[in-house]
Short mmCIF file of C-alpha atoms in Angstrom, two decimals:
data_model
loop_
_atom_site.label_atom_id
_atom_site.label_comp_id
_atom_site.label_asym_id
_atom_site.label_seq_id
_atom_site.Cartn_x
_atom_site.Cartn_y
_atom_site.Cartn_z
CA UNK A 1 22.59 -56.76 -4.97
CA UNK A 2 25.28 -54.10 -5.07
CA UNK A 3 25.94 -52.65 -8.54
CA UNK A 4 22.53 -53.88 -9.69
CA UNK A 5 20.71 -51.42 -11.95
CA UNK A 6 17.05 -50.68 -11.27
CA UNK A 7 14.82 -49.81 -14.20
CA UNK A 8 17.87 -49.32 -16.41
CA UNK A 9 18.71 -46.05 -14.68
CA UNK A 10 19.61 -46.37 -10.98
CA UNK A 11 22.77 -48.25 -9.97
CA UNK A 12 22.64 -49.48 -6.38
CA UNK A 13 25.78 -48.67 -4.38
CA UNK A 14 25.13 -49.41 -0.71
CA UNK A 15 22.17 -50.06 1.54
CA UNK A 16 21.17 -47.22 3.85
CA UNK A 17 18.45 -49.00 5.79
CA UNK A 18 15.71 -51.58 5.68
CA UNK A 19 12.42 -52.39 7.39
CA UNK A 20 9.11 -54.09 6.95
CA UNK A 21 8.20 -51.77 4.07
CA UNK A 22 11.35 -52.43 2.06
CA UNK A 23 14.90 -51.17 1.59
CA UNK A 24 16.56 -47.83 1.06
CA UNK A 25 19.70 -47.68 -1.07
CA UNK A 26 22.19 -45.05 -2.00
CA UNK A 27 22.06 -45.19 -5.78
CA UNK A 28 23.53 -43.28 -8.68
CA UNK A 29 21.18 -41.81 -11.23
CA UNK A 30 22.99 -42.77 -14.44
CA UNK A 31 21.10 -40.24 -16.56
CA UNK A 32 21.63 -37.16 -14.39
CA UNK A 33 24.79 -38.42 -12.64
CA UNK A 34 23.65 -37.55 -9.14
CA UNK A 35 23.18 -39.58 -5.95
CA UNK A 36 19.64 -40.47 -4.93
CA UNK A 37 18.00 -42.40 -2.13
CA UNK A 38 16.20 -45.27 -3.84
CA UNK A 39 13.40 -46.78 -1.80
CA UNK A 40 12.32 -50.26 -2.96
CA UNK A 41 9.08 -51.77 -1.71
CA UNK A 42 9.35 -55.21 -0.10
CA UNK A 43 7.64 -57.98 -2.12
CA UNK A 44 5.04 -58.67 0.59
CA UNK A 45 4.52 -55.06 1.74
CA UNK A 46 1.44 -52.91 1.20
CA UNK A 47 1.56 -51.36 -2.24
CA UNK A 48 -1.24 -48.94 -1.36
CA UNK A 49 0.74 -47.52 1.54
CA UNK A 50 3.84 -47.12 -0.64
CA UNK A 51 1.88 -45.37 -3.35
CA UNK A 52 0.34 -43.10 -0.73
CA UNK A 53 3.77 -42.05 0.48
CA UNK A 54 4.80 -41.23 -3.09
CA UNK A 55 1.70 -39.09 -3.63
CA UNK A 56 2.22 -37.37 -0.29
CA UNK A 57 5.82 -36.40 -0.97
CA UNK A 58 5.12 -35.45 -4.59
CA UNK A 59 2.57 -32.89 -3.38
CA UNK A 60 5.21 -31.07 -1.35
CA UNK A 61 7.95 -28.68 -2.32
CA UNK A 62 9.76 -27.14 0.64
CA UNK A 63 13.39 -26.79 1.79
CA UNK A 64 12.58 -28.78 4.94
CA UNK A 65 11.02 -31.76 3.14
CA UNK A 66 13.06 -34.13 0.90
CA UNK A 67 12.14 -33.97 -2.77
CA UNK A 68 10.72 -36.83 -4.81
CA UNK A 69 12.56 -37.19 -8.11
CA UNK A 70 10.97 -40.26 -9.67
CA UNK A 71 8.46 -43.05 -9.12
CA UNK A 72 8.19 -46.28 -11.08
CA UNK A 73 8.25 -50.07 -11.03
CA UNK A 74 11.04 -52.52 -11.83
CA UNK A 75 10.62 -56.29 -11.97
CA UNK A 76 7.33 -56.04 -10.13
CA UNK A 77 8.70 -53.86 -7.30
CA UNK A 78 7.63 -50.23 -7.04
CA UNK A 79 10.38 -47.75 -6.21
CA UNK A 80 10.84 -44.09 -5.33
CA UNK A 81 13.91 -42.03 -6.16
CA UNK A 82 14.25 -39.35 -3.49
CA UNK A 83 16.65 -36.59 -2.61
CA UNK A 84 19.71 -38.07 -0.92
CA UNK A 85 20.14 -36.44 2.51
CA UNK A 86 23.57 -37.49 3.82
CA UNK A 87 23.75 -35.68 7.18
CA UNK A 88 22.24 -38.38 9.39
CA UNK A 89 19.17 -38.12 11.61
CA UNK A 90 18.19 -36.01 14.60
CA UNK A 91 18.17 -39.25 16.62
CA UNK A 92 21.92 -39.50 15.95
CA UNK A 93 22.44 -36.10 17.62
CA UNK A 94 20.45 -36.76 20.79
CA UNK A 95 22.11 -38.39 23.79
CA UNK A 96 20.47 -39.45 27.04
CA UNK A 97 20.58 -36.73 29.65
CA UNK A 98 22.30 -34.24 27.38
CA UNK A 99 20.26 -31.40 25.84
CA UNK A 100 21.26 -29.81 22.57
CA UNK A 101 22.77 -26.36 22.48
CA UNK A 102 19.98 -23.80 22.75
CA UNK A 103 20.78 -22.07 19.46
CA UNK A 104 20.83 -25.44 17.67
CA UNK A 105 17.52 -26.39 19.27
CA UNK A 106 15.92 -23.11 18.20
CA UNK A 107 17.18 -23.47 14.61
CA UNK A 108 15.97 -27.07 14.27
CA UNK A 109 12.61 -26.32 15.88
CA UNK A 110 11.82 -23.35 13.64
CA UNK A 111 12.74 -25.22 10.46
CA UNK A 112 10.76 -28.30 11.43
CA UNK A 113 7.78 -26.07 12.16
CA UNK A 114 8.13 -24.48 8.71
CA UNK A 115 8.22 -27.89 7.01
CA UNK A 116 5.28 -29.11 9.06
CA UNK A 117 3.28 -25.99 8.19
CA UNK A 118 3.88 -26.68 4.49
CA UNK A 119 2.73 -30.31 4.82
CA UNK A 120 -0.38 -29.28 6.76
CA UNK A 121 -1.17 -26.62 4.19
CA UNK A 122 -1.44 -29.45 1.67
CA UNK A 123 -3.78 -31.45 3.91
CA UNK A 124 -1.09 -33.90 5.01
CA UNK A 125 -0.88 -35.38 8.53
CA UNK A 126 2.47 -37.10 9.08
CA UNK A 127 1.32 -39.33 12.01
CA UNK A 128 4.86 -40.51 12.87
CA UNK A 129 6.95 -37.43 13.53
CA UNK A 130 10.04 -38.40 15.55
CA UNK A 131 13.81 -37.73 15.57
CA UNK A 132 14.55 -40.79 13.42
CA UNK A 133 12.40 -39.23 10.68
CA UNK A 134 14.22 -35.89 10.76
CA UNK A 135 17.17 -35.97 8.35
CA UNK A 136 19.93 -33.42 7.74
CA UNK A 137 21.39 -32.45 4.39
CA UNK A 138 25.06 -31.63 3.81
CA UNK A 139 24.40 -28.02 4.88
CA UNK A 140 22.86 -29.03 8.21
CA UNK A 141 19.29 -28.25 7.14
CA UNK A 142 16.71 -30.54 8.82
CA UNK A 143 14.10 -32.24 6.64
CA UNK A 144 10.95 -34.12 7.65
CA UNK A 145 11.05 -37.54 5.99
CA UNK A 146 9.21 -40.86 5.87
CA UNK A 147 5.60 -40.06 5.07
CA UNK A 148 4.84 -43.79 4.86
CA UNK A 149 1.89 -43.65 7.26
CA UNK A 150 0.87 -40.09 6.44
CA UNK A 151 -2.81 -39.35 6.00
CA UNK A 152 -3.91 -37.19 3.09
CA UNK A 153 -7.12 -35.24 3.56
CA UNK A 154 -9.97 -36.89 1.70
CA UNK A 155 -8.16 -40.19 1.09
CA UNK A 156 -9.36 -43.49 2.59
CA UNK A 157 -7.48 -44.78 5.62
CA UNK A 158 -5.16 -47.76 5.50
CA UNK A 159 -5.96 -49.05 8.97
CA UNK A 160 -9.03 -50.27 10.77
CA UNK A 161 -10.79 -48.19 13.41
CA UNK A 162 -9.05 -48.44 16.77
CA UNK A 163 -5.69 -49.43 15.26
CA UNK A 164 -2.76 -47.20 16.21
CA UNK A 165 0.19 -46.51 13.94
CA UNK A 166 3.15 -44.55 15.18
CA UNK A 167 5.91 -44.61 17.73
CA UNK A 168 4.78 -44.85 21.36
CA UNK A 169 7.25 -42.30 22.74
CA UNK A 170 5.98 -39.55 20.40
CA UNK A 171 2.32 -40.44 19.96
CA UNK A 172 -0.42 -37.95 20.82
CA UNK A 173 -3.03 -38.79 23.48
CA UNK A 174 -5.93 -38.80 21.02
CA UNK A 175 -4.06 -40.95 18.52
CA UNK A 176 -3.05 -43.34 21.30
CA UNK A 177 -6.74 -43.66 22.18
CA UNK A 178 -7.48 -44.90 18.67
CA UNK A 179 -8.96 -41.63 17.43
CA UNK A 180 -7.96 -40.30 14.02
CA UNK A 181 -4.73 -38.34 13.98
CA UNK A 182 -5.16 -34.65 13.19
CA UNK A 183 -2.91 -31.70 12.45
CA UNK A 184 -2.79 -31.05 16.20
CA UNK A 185 -1.53 -34.62 16.69
CA UNK A 186 1.59 -33.76 14.66
CA UNK A 187 1.98 -30.66 16.82
CA UNK A 188 2.03 -32.88 19.95
CA UNK A 189 4.73 -35.11 18.44
CA UNK A 190 6.72 -31.98 17.63
CA UNK A 191 6.37 -30.99 21.29
CA UNK A 192 7.89 -34.28 22.41
CA UNK A 193 10.85 -33.69 20.09
CA UNK A 194 11.30 -30.13 21.39
CA UNK A 195 11.06 -31.35 25.00
CA UNK A 196 13.80 -33.90 24.35
CA UNK A 197 16.08 -31.38 22.63
CA UNK A 198 15.69 -28.98 25.58
CA UNK A 199 16.06 -31.47 28.44
CA UNK A 200 17.91 -34.48 27.06
CA UNK A 201 15.07 -36.85 27.97
CA UNK A 202 11.52 -37.73 27.00
CA UNK A 203 8.51 -36.38 28.91
CA UNK A 204 7.40 -39.96 29.61
CA UNK A 205 9.60 -43.04 29.97
CA UNK A 206 8.55 -46.64 30.52
CA UNK A 207 9.74 -50.20 29.89
CA UNK A 208 6.98 -51.06 27.42
CA UNK A 209 5.25 -49.34 24.54
CA UNK A 210 1.82 -50.01 26.06
CA UNK A 211 2.81 -48.29 29.29
CA UNK A 212 4.08 -45.30 27.32
CA UNK A 213 0.79 -45.06 25.46
CA UNK A 214 -1.14 -45.05 28.75
CA UNK A 215 1.08 -42.31 30.15
CA UNK A 216 0.51 -40.08 27.11
CA UNK A 217 -3.23 -40.60 27.42
CA UNK A 218 -3.59 -40.05 31.17
CA UNK A 219 -0.76 -37.82 32.37
CA UNK A 220 0.30 -34.25 31.79
CA UNK A 221 3.83 -33.75 30.59
CA UNK A 222 6.14 -32.20 33.21
CA UNK A 223 7.20 -28.59 32.61
CA UNK A 224 10.59 -28.16 30.97
CA UNK A 225 11.65 -25.85 33.83
CA UNK A 226 11.33 -28.68 36.37
CA UNK A 227 14.03 -30.67 34.60
CA UNK A 228 16.06 -27.73 33.36
CA UNK A 229 15.51 -24.38 35.09
CA UNK A 230 17.91 -22.54 32.76
CA UNK A 231 16.07 -23.53 29.57
CA UNK A 232 15.07 -20.62 27.27
CA UNK A 233 11.70 -19.44 28.57
CA UNK A 234 10.19 -18.97 25.12
CA UNK A 235 11.06 -22.48 23.93
CA UNK A 236 9.90 -23.96 27.23
CA UNK A 237 6.56 -22.19 26.81
CA UNK A 238 6.18 -23.55 23.25
CA UNK A 239 6.91 -27.08 24.54
CA UNK A 240 4.24 -26.71 27.23
CA UNK A 241 1.66 -25.47 24.70
CA UNK A 242 2.33 -28.25 22.19
CA UNK A 243 2.19 -30.99 24.86
CA UNK A 244 -1.27 -30.12 26.13
CA UNK A 245 -3.34 -33.30 26.39
CA UNK A 246 -6.40 -31.55 25.01
CA UNK A 247 -5.72 -30.92 21.30
CA UNK A 248 -7.91 -27.80 21.45
CA UNK A 249 -5.37 -26.19 23.78
CA UNK A 250 -2.43 -26.75 21.42
CA UNK A 251 -1.43 -24.68 18.40
CA UNK A 252 -3.90 -25.89 15.79
CA UNK A 253 -1.42 -26.80 13.07
CA UNK A 254 2.07 -26.24 11.74
CA UNK A 255 1.33 -22.66 10.72
CA UNK A 256 0.16 -21.77 14.25
CA UNK A 257 3.20 -23.56 15.64
CA UNK A 258 5.51 -21.58 13.37
CA UNK A 259 3.84 -18.37 14.55
CA UNK A 260 4.48 -19.39 18.18
CA UNK A 261 8.16 -19.69 17.29
CA UNK A 262 8.20 -16.24 15.70
CA UNK A 263 8.12 -17.24 12.02
CA UNK A 264 6.25 -15.09 9.54
CA UNK A 265 3.33 -16.95 7.91
CA UNK A 266 4.37 -18.14 4.47
CA UNK A 267 1.88 -18.07 1.64
CA UNK A 268 1.72 -21.10 -0.57
CA UNK A 269 2.95 -20.44 -4.07
CA UNK A 270 -0.44 -21.43 -5.48
CA UNK A 271 -1.91 -18.41 -3.69
CA UNK A 272 0.66 -15.98 -5.06
CA UNK A 273 -0.71 -13.03 -7.06
CA UNK A 274 -0.70 -13.44 -10.83
CA UNK A 275 1.21 -10.94 -12.95
CA UNK A 276 -0.99 -9.77 -15.84
CA UNK A 277 0.71 -7.82 -18.62
CA UNK A 278 -1.14 -5.78 -21.19
CA UNK A 279 -0.22 -6.44 -24.76
CA UNK A 280 2.47 -4.08 -25.94
CA UNK A 281 2.94 -2.46 -22.56
CA UNK A 282 5.95 -4.08 -20.88
CA UNK A 283 6.75 -3.23 -17.23
CA UNK A 284 9.89 -1.44 -18.39
CA UNK A 285 7.67 0.92 -20.39
CA UNK A 286 5.60 1.62 -17.30
CA UNK A 287 8.76 2.60 -15.46
CA UNK A 288 9.91 4.79 -18.36
CA UNK A 289 6.51 6.49 -18.44
CA UNK A 290 6.65 7.15 -14.73
CA UNK A 291 10.15 8.66 -15.02
CA UNK A 292 9.03 10.84 -17.93
CA UNK A 293 6.06 12.02 -15.88
CA UNK A 294 8.36 13.06 -13.07
CA UNK A 295 10.50 15.03 -15.50
CA UNK A 296 7.42 16.80 -16.87
CA UNK A 297 6.28 17.77 -13.39
CA UNK A 298 9.78 19.00 -12.51
CA UNK A 299 9.97 21.03 -15.73
CA UNK A 300 6.59 22.60 -15.03
CA UNK A 301 7.61 23.60 -11.54
CA UNK A 302 10.88 25.09 -12.83
CA UNK A 303 9.04 27.10 -15.48
CA UNK A 304 6.57 28.44 -12.95
CA UNK A 305 9.42 29.51 -10.68
CA UNK A 306 11.24 31.35 -13.49
CA UNK A 307 8.06 33.11 -14.62
CA UNK A 308 7.42 34.24 -11.08
CA UNK A 309 10.90 35.73 -10.87
CA UNK A 310 10.60 37.49 -14.25
CA UNK A 311 7.01 38.77 -13.75
CA UNK A 312 6.52 42.54 -14.16
CA UNK A 313 5.04 42.86 -10.69
CA UNK A 314 8.46 42.19 -9.24
CA UNK A 315 9.73 45.35 -10.99
CA UNK A 316 6.70 47.54 -10.12
CA UNK A 317 5.64 47.70 -13.78
CA UNK A 318 2.10 47.60 -15.15
CA UNK A 319 0.90 44.06 -15.70
CA UNK A 320 -0.59 43.55 -19.14
CA UNK A 321 -3.77 41.52 -19.05
CA UNK A 322 -4.35 39.46 -22.13
CA UNK A 323 -7.74 38.60 -23.45
CA UNK A 324 -8.74 35.01 -22.98
CA UNK A 325 -10.16 34.92 -26.49
CA UNK A 326 -7.81 33.87 -29.21
CA UNK A 327 -8.22 36.08 -32.31
CA UNK A 328 -9.22 34.19 -35.41
CA UNK A 329 -9.10 37.21 -37.80
CA UNK A 330 -6.57 39.85 -38.59
CA UNK A 331 -5.77 42.11 -35.65
CA UNK A 332 -7.74 45.32 -35.38
CA UNK A 333 -5.98 48.62 -36.18
CA UNK A 334 -4.14 50.18 -33.31
CA UNK A 335 -6.16 52.56 -31.16
CA UNK A 336 -5.20 56.27 -31.20
CA UNK A 337 -2.72 57.34 -28.58
CA UNK A 338 -4.40 58.41 -25.37
CA UNK A 339 -4.49 62.02 -24.36
CA UNK A 340 -2.49 63.40 -21.46
CA UNK A 341 -5.58 63.54 -19.34
CA UNK A 342 -6.36 59.90 -19.97
CA UNK A 343 -2.77 58.93 -19.23
CA UNK A 344 -2.77 60.83 -15.97
CA UNK A 345 -6.02 59.32 -14.88
CA UNK A 346 -4.70 55.90 -15.66
CA UNK A 347 -1.54 56.53 -13.71
CA UNK A 348 -3.54 57.32 -10.58
CA UNK A 349 -5.55 54.12 -10.70
CA UNK A 350 -4.37 51.30 -8.44
CA UNK A 351 -2.50 48.48 -10.05
CA UNK A 352 -3.92 45.00 -9.88
CA UNK A 353 -2.02 41.80 -10.44
CA UNK A 354 -3.59 38.94 -12.34
CA UNK A 355 -2.33 35.47 -11.58
CA UNK A 356 -2.38 33.17 -14.56
CA UNK A 357 -3.05 29.58 -13.53
CA UNK A 358 -0.70 26.89 -14.75
CA UNK A 359 -1.71 23.25 -14.59
CA UNK A 360 0.34 20.22 -15.44
CA UNK A 361 -0.91 16.70 -15.74
CA UNK A 362 1.16 13.56 -15.74
CA UNK A 363 0.25 9.88 -15.55
CA UNK A 364 0.81 8.35 -12.19
CA UNK A 365 3.03 5.25 -12.08
CA UNK A 366 1.19 1.99 -11.63
CA UNK A 367 2.51 -0.51 -9.11
CA UNK A 368 2.67 -3.98 -10.59
CA UNK A 369 2.04 -7.02 -8.41
CA UNK A 370 4.95 -9.35 -8.13
CA UNK A 371 5.02 -13.09 -8.25
CA UNK A 372 6.75 -15.20 -5.69
CA UNK A 373 7.98 -18.69 -6.10
CA UNK A 374 9.32 -21.39 -3.40
CA UNK A 375 12.93 -27.82 -2.71
CA UNK A 376 12.92 -36.12 -0.19
CA UNK A 377 15.21 -39.38 1.99
CA UNK A 378 12.77 -41.25 4.05
CA UNK A 379 14.02 -43.45 6.77
CA UNK A 380 12.79 -46.91 7.25
CA UNK A 381 12.67 -46.87 11.02
CA UNK A 382 10.10 -49.41 12.01
CA UNK A 383 6.86 -48.05 13.35
CA UNK A 384 5.03 -49.57 16.27
CA UNK A 385 1.57 -50.94 15.64
CA UNK A 386 -0.37 -50.85 18.86
CA UNK A 387 -3.83 -52.05 19.71
CA UNK A 388 -6.11 -49.60 21.48
CA UNK A 389 -5.33 -50.08 25.13
#
């Protein structure tokens, strides 16, 4: 099938993986000349589940989630063209008994929490979060992939009541019991991943998937410190909180998880403030008006200072008081010169200073709101379908 062209646009180059849902190929987008991960649905696979994954990924736009470029159908097979993420999976970086470096663990955990918070903000429950579904791009950035069994808020379920989808080693207790997966269920799966990165092993290990499910349902996860006393205390505390058997005792969702890891809450771009411009009054003009106002105020203060220095009172001279009425007719004839007696009497009277008020007004600058703006390779690792034990 190599070199085959799908839908007249995508040339298949090599297979990246396959599973019960279909195949994933590295393909070349002939129109845009860029590599993509092309996911082809198997002929006998569930079309509804495939379409759900496409809708789920299309609703997201975050650096820690692969982007969906295209969706279509070729020769009766639906396909998705997704962002090609060439850096391998988190599963490839984990080795039995060997924890990751603490700084690497912290970086991966915070970015996964950010991506999970974005998915949860859009009402999406992943339901199969595990290292095989965490991919790395060529810059080492982790991305949450494979939303094939994700649940979208308000959409009908694909499975019957009591049926469990997911991977036994990372499944939450409530999901293992056949209850619907929630946002807190993804948080539990995240906790298992964090526990493994910190200690080099899983919190529960067994020879069969059914035994693992029972352990998640009935047992408390061991503290990270028991297996690794030198683990970073903050990360160990986050692992303990996320692995609580009671979902009410865990961080409620990805946003709460991100807060536990010290990330600032990120507002969705749909909630960003809208910039409203008045006709004919560009923001640059607002800035110019504000600058002009500052110059006017400065000029007024300078003038007041100079007048104060040049005022007659500073030279012990009489202060002429002007009438507040502005003459509208010709000035009256000058009064006769005062007599010596009048002048002497005037000279003995105390001098009074009259302060003339000066007021300046200037428009205050208006602060404009700003707008903010905020990018997908799924793996085909097989999921485990378990009956309610």
